[in-house]
Short mmCIF file of C-alpha atoms in Angstrom, two decimals:
data_model
loop_
_atom_site.label_atom_id
_atom_site.label_comp_id
_atom_site.label_asym_id
_atom_site.label_seq_id
_atom_site.Cartn_x
_atom_site.Cartn_y
_atom_site.Cartn_z
CA GLU A 1 265.64 77.49 42.61
CA ASP A 2 266.41 78.70 39.12
CA GLN A 3 269.65 77.42 37.65
CA VAL A 4 271.58 78.30 34.51
CA THR A 5 274.63 76.36 33.38
CA GLN A 6 276.70 77.41 30.42
CA SER A 7 279.22 75.33 28.52
CA PRO A 8 281.98 75.36 27.63
CA GLU A 9 283.55 77.78 30.10
CA ALA A 10 285.95 78.92 27.42
CA LEU A 11 286.08 78.39 23.67
CA ARG A 12 288.89 79.22 21.28
CA LEU A 13 288.10 79.34 17.59
CA GLN A 14 289.93 80.23 14.44
CA GLU A 15 288.41 82.99 12.37
CA GLY A 16 285.72 81.44 10.19
CA GLU A 17 285.35 78.33 12.36
CA SER A 18 281.67 78.03 13.27
CA SER A 19 280.57 76.65 16.64
CA SER A 20 277.84 76.69 19.28
CA LEU A 21 277.57 77.73 22.91
CA ASN A 22 275.21 75.89 25.22
CA CYS A 23 272.95 77.15 28.00
CA SER A 24 271.07 74.61 30.08
CA TYR A 25 268.43 75.95 32.41
CA THR A 26 265.97 75.01 35.11
CA VAL A 27 263.30 77.56 35.92
CA SER A 28 259.76 77.48 37.17
CA GLY A 29 257.57 79.29 34.67
CA LEU A 30 260.01 80.66 32.11
CA ARG A 31 259.12 84.16 31.01
CA GLY A 32 262.13 84.64 28.78
CA LEU A 33 265.67 83.45 28.09
CA PHE A 34 268.19 86.16 27.35
CA TRP A 35 271.57 86.22 25.65
CA TYR A 36 274.04 89.01 26.36
CA ARG A 37 277.53 89.82 25.21
CA GLN A 38 279.97 91.28 27.76
CA ASP A 39 283.31 92.82 26.87
CA PRO A 40 285.99 93.12 29.60
CA GLY A 41 285.21 95.93 32.05
CA LYS A 42 281.86 96.69 30.43
CA GLY A 43 278.22 96.05 31.19
CA PRO A 44 276.34 93.30 29.33
CA GLU A 45 275.07 94.18 25.87
CA PHE A 46 271.65 92.78 24.98
CA LEU A 47 271.57 90.33 22.09
CA PHE A 48 268.37 88.24 22.09
CA THR A 49 265.30 87.26 24.03
CA LEU A 50 263.60 83.92 23.40
CA TYR A 51 260.19 83.22 24.88
CA SER A 52 259.08 79.74 23.85
CA ALA A 53 260.52 76.42 22.75
CA GLY A 54 261.18 76.29 19.04
CA GLU A 55 261.81 79.99 18.74
CA GLU A 56 264.88 81.20 16.84
CA LYS A 57 266.41 84.64 16.41
CA GLU A 58 269.31 85.86 14.30
CA LYS A 59 271.58 88.85 14.29
CA GLU A 60 274.51 89.04 11.90
CA ARG A 61 276.69 85.98 12.61
CA LEU A 62 274.70 84.93 15.68
CA LYS A 63 271.66 82.70 15.90
CA ALA A 64 269.92 81.74 19.14
CA THR A 65 267.60 78.78 19.54
CA LEU A 66 265.50 77.54 22.44
CA THR A 67 264.17 74.19 23.65
CA LYS A 68 262.39 73.36 26.88
CA LYS A 69 265.67 72.63 28.63
CA GLU A 70 268.40 74.52 26.83
CA SER A 71 269.37 77.25 24.44
CA PHE A 72 272.13 77.39 21.89
CA LEU A 73 273.98 80.38 20.53
CA HIS A 74 275.35 79.48 17.13
CA ILE A 75 278.21 81.55 15.78
CA THR A 76 278.75 81.28 12.04
CA ALA A 77 282.10 82.21 10.53
CA PRO A 78 283.20 84.21 13.57
CA LYS A 79 285.55 87.16 13.40
CA PRO A 80 288.07 88.34 16.02
CA GLU A 81 285.67 91.13 17.01
CA ASP A 82 283.22 88.46 18.18
CA SER A 83 285.61 87.69 21.04
CA ALA A 84 283.79 88.37 24.32
CA THR A 85 282.03 86.64 27.18
CA TYR A 86 278.56 85.45 26.23
CA LEU A 87 276.04 85.33 29.05
CA CYS A 88 272.78 83.44 29.22
CA ALA A 89 270.05 84.37 31.69
CA VAL A 90 266.50 83.32 32.51
CA GLN A 91 263.58 85.26 33.88
CA ARG A 92 260.58 83.82 35.68
CA GLY A 93 257.10 84.91 34.86
CA THR A 94 256.69 86.40 38.33
CA SER A 95 260.12 88.00 38.67
CA TYR A 96 259.94 91.29 36.87
CA GLY A 97 263.46 92.51 36.12
CA LYS A 98 265.20 89.69 37.96
CA LEU A 99 267.48 87.62 35.78
CA THR A 100 269.36 84.51 36.86
CA PHE A 101 272.63 84.42 34.96
CA GLY A 102 274.95 81.63 34.00
CA GLN A 103 278.69 81.87 34.47
CA GLY A 104 279.24 82.75 30.85
CA THR A 105 281.34 81.36 28.03
CA ILE A 106 284.54 83.21 27.19
CA LEU A 107 284.91 83.16 23.42
CA THR A 108 288.24 83.94 21.78
CA VAL A 109 288.45 84.10 18.00
CA HIS A 110 291.95 84.06 16.56
CA PRO A 111 292.69 85.68 13.19
CA GLY B 1 272.70 104.33 21.44
CA ALA B 2 273.16 103.89 25.16
CA VAL B 3 270.05 103.43 27.22
CA VAL B 4 271.64 103.64 30.66
CA SER B 5 274.57 105.71 31.93
CA GLN B 6 276.58 105.04 35.08
CA HIS B 7 279.06 107.21 36.94
CA PRO B 8 281.80 106.82 37.98
CA SER B 9 283.12 103.98 35.85
CA ARG B 10 285.94 103.35 38.31
CA VAL B 11 286.39 104.33 41.92
CA ILE B 12 289.02 103.52 44.50
CA CYS B 13 288.39 104.27 48.14
CA LYS B 14 289.81 103.56 51.56
CA SER B 15 288.24 101.05 53.88
CA GLY B 16 285.54 102.64 56.05
CA THR B 17 284.55 105.35 53.61
CA SER B 18 281.31 105.59 51.63
CA VAL B 19 280.99 105.63 47.86
CA LYS B 20 278.07 106.76 45.72
CA ILE B 21 277.34 105.38 42.26
CA GLU B 22 274.84 107.05 39.94
CA CYS B 23 272.65 105.38 37.33
CA ARG B 24 270.70 107.41 34.79
CA SER B 25 268.20 106.31 32.18
CA LEU B 26 268.96 108.40 29.13
CA ASP B 27 265.96 108.54 26.84
CA PHE B 28 262.97 107.46 28.91
CA GLN B 29 261.54 107.55 32.39
CA ALA B 30 262.26 104.51 34.53
CA THR B 31 260.07 103.97 37.56
CA THR B 32 262.11 100.90 38.35
CA MET B 33 265.84 100.26 38.09
CA PHE B 34 267.79 97.18 39.06
CA TRP B 35 271.21 96.97 40.69
CA TYR B 36 273.40 93.96 39.97
CA ARG B 37 276.82 93.00 41.27
CA GLN B 38 279.50 90.91 39.59
CA PHE B 39 282.51 89.54 41.44
CA PRO B 40 285.56 88.55 39.37
CA LYS B 41 284.90 85.48 37.25
CA GLN B 42 281.40 85.11 38.67
CA SER B 43 277.87 85.62 37.39
CA LEU B 44 275.90 88.79 37.72
CA MET B 45 273.65 88.70 40.77
CA LEU B 46 270.70 90.95 41.45
CA MET B 47 271.20 93.00 44.60
CA ALA B 48 268.12 95.16 44.74
CA THR B 49 265.25 96.71 42.87
CA SER B 50 265.10 100.50 43.00
CA ASN B 51 261.60 102.00 42.96
CA GLU B 52 260.98 105.67 42.23
CA GLY B 53 259.42 107.39 45.19
CA SER B 54 259.47 104.38 47.49
CA LYS B 55 261.81 102.02 49.30
CA ALA B 56 264.07 99.69 47.42
CA THR B 57 263.52 95.94 47.53
CA TYR B 58 266.61 93.97 48.48
CA GLU B 59 267.47 90.39 47.56
CA GLN B 60 268.12 87.85 50.26
CA GLY B 61 271.54 88.27 51.82
CA VAL B 62 272.02 91.89 50.73
CA GLU B 63 272.32 94.32 53.65
CA LYS B 64 269.98 97.25 53.08
CA ASP B 65 271.80 99.42 55.62
CA LYS B 66 275.09 98.89 53.84
CA PHE B 67 273.86 99.38 50.29
CA LEU B 68 271.65 102.46 50.34
CA ILE B 69 269.52 103.02 47.28
CA ASN B 70 267.79 106.27 46.42
CA HIS B 71 265.53 106.60 43.40
CA ALA B 72 264.56 110.24 43.71
CA SER B 73 263.53 110.89 40.12
CA LEU B 74 262.33 108.98 37.08
CA THR B 75 265.76 109.10 35.49
CA LEU B 76 268.17 108.71 38.41
CA SER B 77 268.93 106.00 40.94
CA THR B 78 271.93 106.05 43.25
CA LEU B 79 273.65 103.25 45.11
CA THR B 80 275.73 104.22 48.14
CA VAL B 81 278.10 101.64 49.58
CA THR B 82 278.48 102.69 53.20
CA SER B 83 281.54 101.93 55.33
CA ALA B 84 283.08 100.04 52.45
CA HIS B 85 285.40 97.12 53.08
CA PRO B 86 287.71 95.22 50.72
CA GLU B 87 285.12 92.45 50.33
CA ASP B 88 282.77 95.03 48.79
CA SER B 89 285.18 95.43 45.88
CA SER B 90 283.16 94.41 42.86
CA PHE B 91 281.63 95.50 39.56
CA TYR B 92 278.28 97.20 40.18
CA ILE B 93 275.91 97.44 37.23
CA CYS B 94 272.51 99.04 37.00
CA SER B 95 269.81 98.14 34.52
CA VAL B 96 266.39 99.18 33.29
CA ILE B 97 263.51 97.62 31.42
CA ARG B 98 262.55 99.89 28.57
CA ASP B 99 259.63 97.78 27.34
CA ARG B 100 257.59 95.94 29.98
CA ASN B 101 256.00 93.76 27.32
CA THR B 102 259.30 92.21 26.30
CA GLY B 103 260.96 92.41 29.71
CA GLU B 104 264.30 93.05 28.03
CA LEU B 105 266.82 94.37 30.53
CA PHE B 106 269.36 96.96 29.36
CA PHE B 107 272.51 97.40 31.42
CA GLY B 108 274.77 100.34 32.11
CA GLU B 109 278.51 100.28 31.55
CA GLY B 110 279.13 99.33 35.16
CA SER B 111 281.16 100.84 38.00
CA ARG B 112 284.30 99.12 39.23
CA LEU B 113 284.73 99.64 42.99
CA THR B 114 288.06 98.88 44.63
CA VAL B 115 288.28 99.22 48.40
CA LEU B 116 291.79 99.37 49.79
#
């Protein structure tokens, strides 16, 4: 069965203090690994999709990387508006539209 | 801009009543939509796949007679929670794939159901 484990569960940073979130996964036939941002009471907002080990993608202060066993979401010089829950999810090659999500990392950035 | 719209965003109902949640794709036709559920402090879990013009496909452990899904048009899917009970209280979120090549799933804003 597919499994996604995210760490840490919660992360508190000072504004400007860079850090990384981890997503470890086990999936048979990875089709894609997804990162989402979720604000309280809202649906997940798409950030990145990574398809193969070694791939990297960037968007503003965020950079996602992928290996065969895990993915990292690097946050450079975060701002308070980056505070949110960050979700990682995997999709199998045969499971169209079905994502297995991790529990998420709650990120709080203090000014 | 938003890809998917859900309504209502919040609903409170009495135990035993039924509640309908609508999901609309805004700028394209979606033959398939996906319904997820998120309990407090838990992961999102896929409940069912909604197929336009045919029966929905339910995930293991999800009661199809309790969670009725209707995908009557290419832009609208509805989820009806029948005879709701307090344990059905959850955050229900629909999603669509806009580009089958990438498989990227876009989610609606979600609907918070509270059953008293």
